Amino acid sequence: KDNIEPKIVNRDTKKVKASFNLINLDPEFLPTVYKTDSTSNKNLEITSDSVVYSKNKNINSYEISASVPSETLNEEQIKNSSYQTPKTLDENLLIPVDFDEDKKIESLARSIAANKQSRYEQVLALRDYFTSGDFRYSTKVDYTSSEDSMNDFLDKKIGFCEQYAATYAAMARLIRIPARIVVGFTPGKPDENGVFSIRSKQAHSWVEVY
């Protein structure tokens, strides 16, 4: 029972279909829409996490059908999904043993989440910390030479998606909220025919929190 993730009941979904054409992109994990139900190509596999996977790097086009969930949850659905974390998500709580040895990042995370009544409120508090206006988004920063890049980012409050996602995920894990970093693309805007052209400059990373 501890390994079962509770289902969100009565959540609205809509059926969508999409076609993909890949140019100069040959990864094993392919772009798709959450939550993918099926694909037109028998060489593609769909994992339980709705990831589309292929061992054949010569695939350059395919179609999918998906059941897209609503973007919002009501209070009852949020409450029901905020109980004890399933054991299957323990890996999303892991932190290196030598990480944050002075507890500076953990202390900050705990102060942000203090006095919140639910995990959901803690998640929102962490989000608001980064979006309240004190931080500035810029791709013209480089923390690669830093010996403590995450604390440098928190001190300077300037960075791009990788800094935001990694720091949020670390802070969440330090207060026992499962989190993971995801790498993909922003969707862009469709042309007059409804076609989205996704280019390498739209590569993006973000954090997903349970």
Short mmCIF file of C-alpha atoms in Angstrom, two decimals:
data_model
loop_
_atom_site.label_atom_id
_atom_site.label_comp_id
_atom_site.label_asym_id
_atom_site.label_seq_id
_atom_site.Cartn_x
_atom_site.Cartn_y
_atom_site.Cartn_z
CA LYS A 1 0.00 0.00 0.00
CA ASP A 2 2.88 2.38 0.75
CA ASN A 3 4.04 1.98 -2.84
CA ILE A 4 0.76 3.07 -4.42
CA GLU A 5 0.41 6.66 -5.54
CA PRO A 6 -3.13 7.91 -4.86
CA LYS A 7 -5.12 8.71 -7.96
CA ILE A 8 -6.67 12.13 -8.43
CA VAL A 9 -10.34 11.39 -8.96
CA ASN A 10 -12.75 13.30 -11.19
CA ARG A 11 -9.98 15.17 -12.96
CA ASP A 12 -11.04 16.49 -16.34
CA THR A 13 -9.07 15.42 -19.41
CA LYS A 14 -9.33 16.15 -23.10
CA LYS A 15 -8.31 13.92 -26.00
CA VAL A 16 -5.74 15.41 -28.37
CA LYS A 17 -3.73 14.20 -31.34
CA ALA A 18 -0.39 15.56 -32.48
CA SER A 19 2.15 14.84 -35.19
CA PHE A 20 5.90 15.39 -34.85
CA ASN A 21 8.60 15.97 -37.47
CA LEU A 22 12.18 15.88 -36.21
CA ILE A 23 15.07 17.68 -37.92
CA ASN A 24 18.63 17.19 -36.67
CA LEU A 25 17.34 15.57 -33.50
CA ASP A 26 18.06 11.91 -32.81
CA PRO A 27 17.58 11.27 -29.07
CA GLU A 28 16.29 8.07 -27.56
CA PHE A 29 13.61 9.99 -25.66
CA LEU A 30 11.31 11.82 -28.04
CA PRO A 31 9.11 14.92 -27.72
CA THR A 32 5.49 14.19 -26.88
CA VAL A 33 2.40 15.44 -25.07
CA TYR A 34 1.44 14.40 -21.54
CA LYS A 35 -0.24 11.99 -21.06
CA THR A 36 0.48 9.97 -24.20
CA ASP A 37 -1.85 7.02 -24.78
CA SER A 38 -0.60 5.63 -28.09
CA THR A 39 1.70 6.29 -31.05
CA SER A 40 1.50 5.54 -34.78
CA ASN A 41 4.97 3.99 -34.91
CA LYS A 42 5.45 0.43 -33.71
CA ASN A 43 9.14 1.16 -33.02
CA LEU A 44 8.20 3.58 -30.26
CA GLU A 45 7.51 2.58 -26.67
CA ILE A 46 5.55 4.53 -24.06
CA THR A 47 6.74 4.22 -20.47
CA SER A 48 4.48 4.37 -17.42
CA ASP A 49 5.57 8.01 -16.99
CA SER A 50 4.28 8.88 -20.47
CA VAL A 51 7.80 9.10 -21.90
CA VAL A 52 8.11 8.15 -25.58
CA TYR A 53 11.22 6.05 -26.13
CA SER A 54 12.92 4.66 -29.22
CA LYS A 55 16.05 2.60 -29.84
CA ASN A 56 15.87 3.57 -33.51
CA LYS A 57 17.51 6.98 -33.97
CA ASN A 58 16.40 7.16 -37.60
CA ILE A 59 12.80 7.98 -36.70
CA ASN A 60 11.97 11.47 -37.95
CA SER A 61 8.18 11.56 -37.83
CA TYR A 62 5.38 10.02 -35.80
CA GLU A 63 1.91 10.72 -34.45
CA ILE A 64 0.54 10.37 -30.94
CA SER A 65 -2.79 10.52 -29.14
CA ALA A 66 -2.96 11.77 -25.57
CA SER A 67 -5.33 12.42 -22.68
CA VAL A 68 -4.34 15.88 -21.47
CA PRO A 69 -5.32 16.58 -17.83
CA SER A 70 -6.79 19.87 -16.70
CA GLU A 71 -4.26 22.41 -15.49
CA THR A 72 -5.97 23.10 -12.18
CA LEU A 73 -7.11 21.05 -9.19
CA ASN A 74 -9.82 21.89 -6.72
CA GLU A 75 -9.07 22.05 -2.98
CA GLU A 76 -10.35 18.53 -2.32
CA GLN A 77 -8.15 17.05 -5.05
CA ILE A 78 -5.13 18.92 -3.71
CA LYS A 79 -5.83 17.69 -0.18
CA ASN A 80 -6.18 14.08 -1.32
CA SER A 81 -2.88 14.21 -3.20
CA SER A 82 -0.93 15.69 -0.27
CA TYR A 83 -0.79 12.67 2.00
CA GLN A 84 2.23 10.50 2.73
CA THR A 85 4.60 10.11 -0.19
CA PRO A 86 4.58 6.70 -1.92
CA LYS A 87 7.77 4.67 -1.44
CA THR A 88 8.23 4.63 -5.21
CA LEU A 89 9.21 8.30 -5.02
CA ASP A 90 12.02 7.84 -2.46
CA GLU A 91 14.61 8.40 -5.19
CA ASN A 92 13.18 11.91 -5.62
CA LEU A 93 14.29 12.68 -2.05
CA LEU A 94 17.95 11.74 -2.42
CA ILE A 95 20.64 14.32 -1.63
CA PRO A 96 24.44 13.79 -1.86
CA VAL A 97 25.98 13.14 1.57
CA ASP A 98 28.38 16.09 1.24
CA PHE A 99 25.74 18.52 -0.02
CA ASP A 100 24.93 21.63 2.01
CA GLU A 101 27.25 20.69 4.87
CA ASP A 102 26.72 24.02 6.61
CA LYS A 103 22.91 23.59 6.34
CA LYS A 104 22.59 27.04 4.79
CA ILE A 105 20.27 25.97 1.96
CA GLU A 106 18.22 23.69 4.22
CA SER A 107 17.77 26.49 6.76
CA LEU A 108 16.57 28.83 4.04
CA ALA A 109 14.12 26.24 2.73
CA ARG A 110 12.73 25.56 6.20
CA SER A 111 12.29 29.27 6.90
CA ILE A 112 10.36 29.71 3.64
CA ALA A 113 8.11 26.73 4.34
CA ALA A 114 7.60 27.49 8.04
CA ASN A 115 4.03 27.80 9.35
CA LYS A 116 2.49 26.43 6.16
CA GLN A 117 -0.46 24.14 6.80
CA SER A 118 0.12 21.63 4.01
CA ARG A 119 2.75 20.36 1.62
CA TYR A 120 0.94 22.16 -1.18
CA GLU A 121 1.32 25.48 0.62
CA GLN A 122 5.02 24.73 1.18
CA VAL A 123 5.44 24.05 -2.53
CA LEU A 124 3.80 27.37 -3.39
CA ALA A 125 5.91 29.22 -0.82
CA LEU A 126 9.12 27.89 -2.38
CA ARG A 127 7.84 28.88 -5.83
CA ASP A 128 6.92 32.37 -4.65
CA TYR A 129 10.38 32.84 -3.16
CA PHE A 130 11.86 32.67 -6.66
CA THR A 131 9.09 34.58 -8.44
CA SER A 132 8.43 37.41 -5.98
CA GLY A 133 10.69 39.83 -7.87
CA ASP A 134 13.95 39.58 -5.95
CA PHE A 135 15.41 37.18 -8.52
CA ARG A 136 16.32 38.14 -12.08
CA TYR A 137 16.32 35.77 -15.05
CA SER A 138 19.40 36.03 -17.26
CA THR A 139 21.30 33.65 -19.52
CA LYS A 140 24.41 35.83 -19.28
CA VAL A 141 25.71 34.25 -16.11
CA ASP A 142 28.24 31.48 -15.59
CA TYR A 143 28.59 29.59 -12.32
CA THR A 144 30.67 26.74 -13.75
CA SER A 145 33.88 27.94 -12.11
CA SER A 146 32.25 28.37 -8.70
CA GLU A 147 32.95 25.87 -5.93
CA ASP A 148 29.55 26.60 -4.41
CA SER A 149 27.38 27.57 -7.38
CA MET A 150 24.01 27.04 -5.71
CA ASN A 151 24.79 29.33 -2.79
CA ASP A 152 26.27 31.83 -5.23
CA PHE A 153 23.00 31.80 -7.18
CA LEU A 154 20.99 32.30 -3.98
CA ASP A 155 23.25 35.18 -2.95
CA LYS A 156 23.36 36.97 -6.32
CA LYS A 157 19.74 36.12 -7.21
CA ILE A 158 20.41 36.02 -10.93
CA GLY A 159 20.44 33.01 -13.24
CA PHE A 160 18.60 30.98 -15.85
CA CYS A 161 16.43 27.89 -15.88
CA GLU A 162 19.08 25.42 -14.74
CA GLN A 163 19.87 27.39 -11.59
CA TYR A 164 16.22 27.90 -10.70
CA ALA A 165 15.24 24.27 -11.28
CA ALA A 166 18.22 22.71 -9.52
CA THR A 167 17.99 25.01 -6.50
CA TYR A 168 14.23 24.58 -6.11
CA ALA A 169 14.58 20.78 -6.36
CA ALA A 170 17.36 20.72 -3.77
CA MET A 171 15.43 22.93 -1.35
CA ALA A 172 12.32 20.80 -1.73
CA ARG A 173 14.21 17.56 -1.12
CA LEU A 174 15.93 19.02 1.93
CA ILE A 175 12.51 19.47 3.56
CA ARG A 176 11.34 16.01 2.42
CA ILE A 177 9.24 17.04 -0.56
CA PRO A 178 9.91 14.80 -3.60
CA ALA A 179 11.18 16.83 -6.56
CA ARG A 180 13.01 16.23 -9.81
CA ILE A 181 14.53 18.26 -12.65
CA VAL A 182 13.13 17.84 -16.15
CA VAL A 183 14.79 18.88 -19.40
CA GLY A 184 12.80 19.60 -22.53
CA PHE A 185 11.50 22.47 -24.62
CA THR A 186 9.08 25.35 -24.25
CA PRO A 187 6.24 25.01 -26.77
CA GLY A 188 6.61 28.28 -28.67
CA LYS A 189 3.69 29.65 -30.67
CA PRO A 190 1.80 28.00 -33.55
CA ASP A 191 1.83 29.42 -37.07
CA GLU A 192 -1.32 30.15 -39.10
CA ASN A 193 -1.69 26.40 -39.74
CA GLY A 194 -1.45 25.47 -36.07
CA VAL A 195 2.05 24.02 -36.47
CA PHE A 196 4.58 24.51 -33.66
CA SER A 197 8.23 24.81 -34.69
CA ILE A 198 10.42 23.94 -31.71
CA ARG A 199 14.09 24.89 -32.07
CA SER A 200 17.18 24.28 -29.97
CA LYS A 201 17.01 27.83 -28.58
CA GLN A 202 13.79 26.79 -26.84
CA ALA A 203 15.56 24.14 -24.77
CA HIS A 204 14.50 24.52 -21.16
CA SER A 205 14.70 22.86 -17.77
CA TRP A 206 12.19 23.02 -14.94
CA VAL A 207 11.32 21.33 -11.69
CA GLU A 208 8.47 18.92 -10.99
CA VAL A 209 7.27 18.56 -7.40
CA TYR A 210 5.05 15.84 -5.96
#
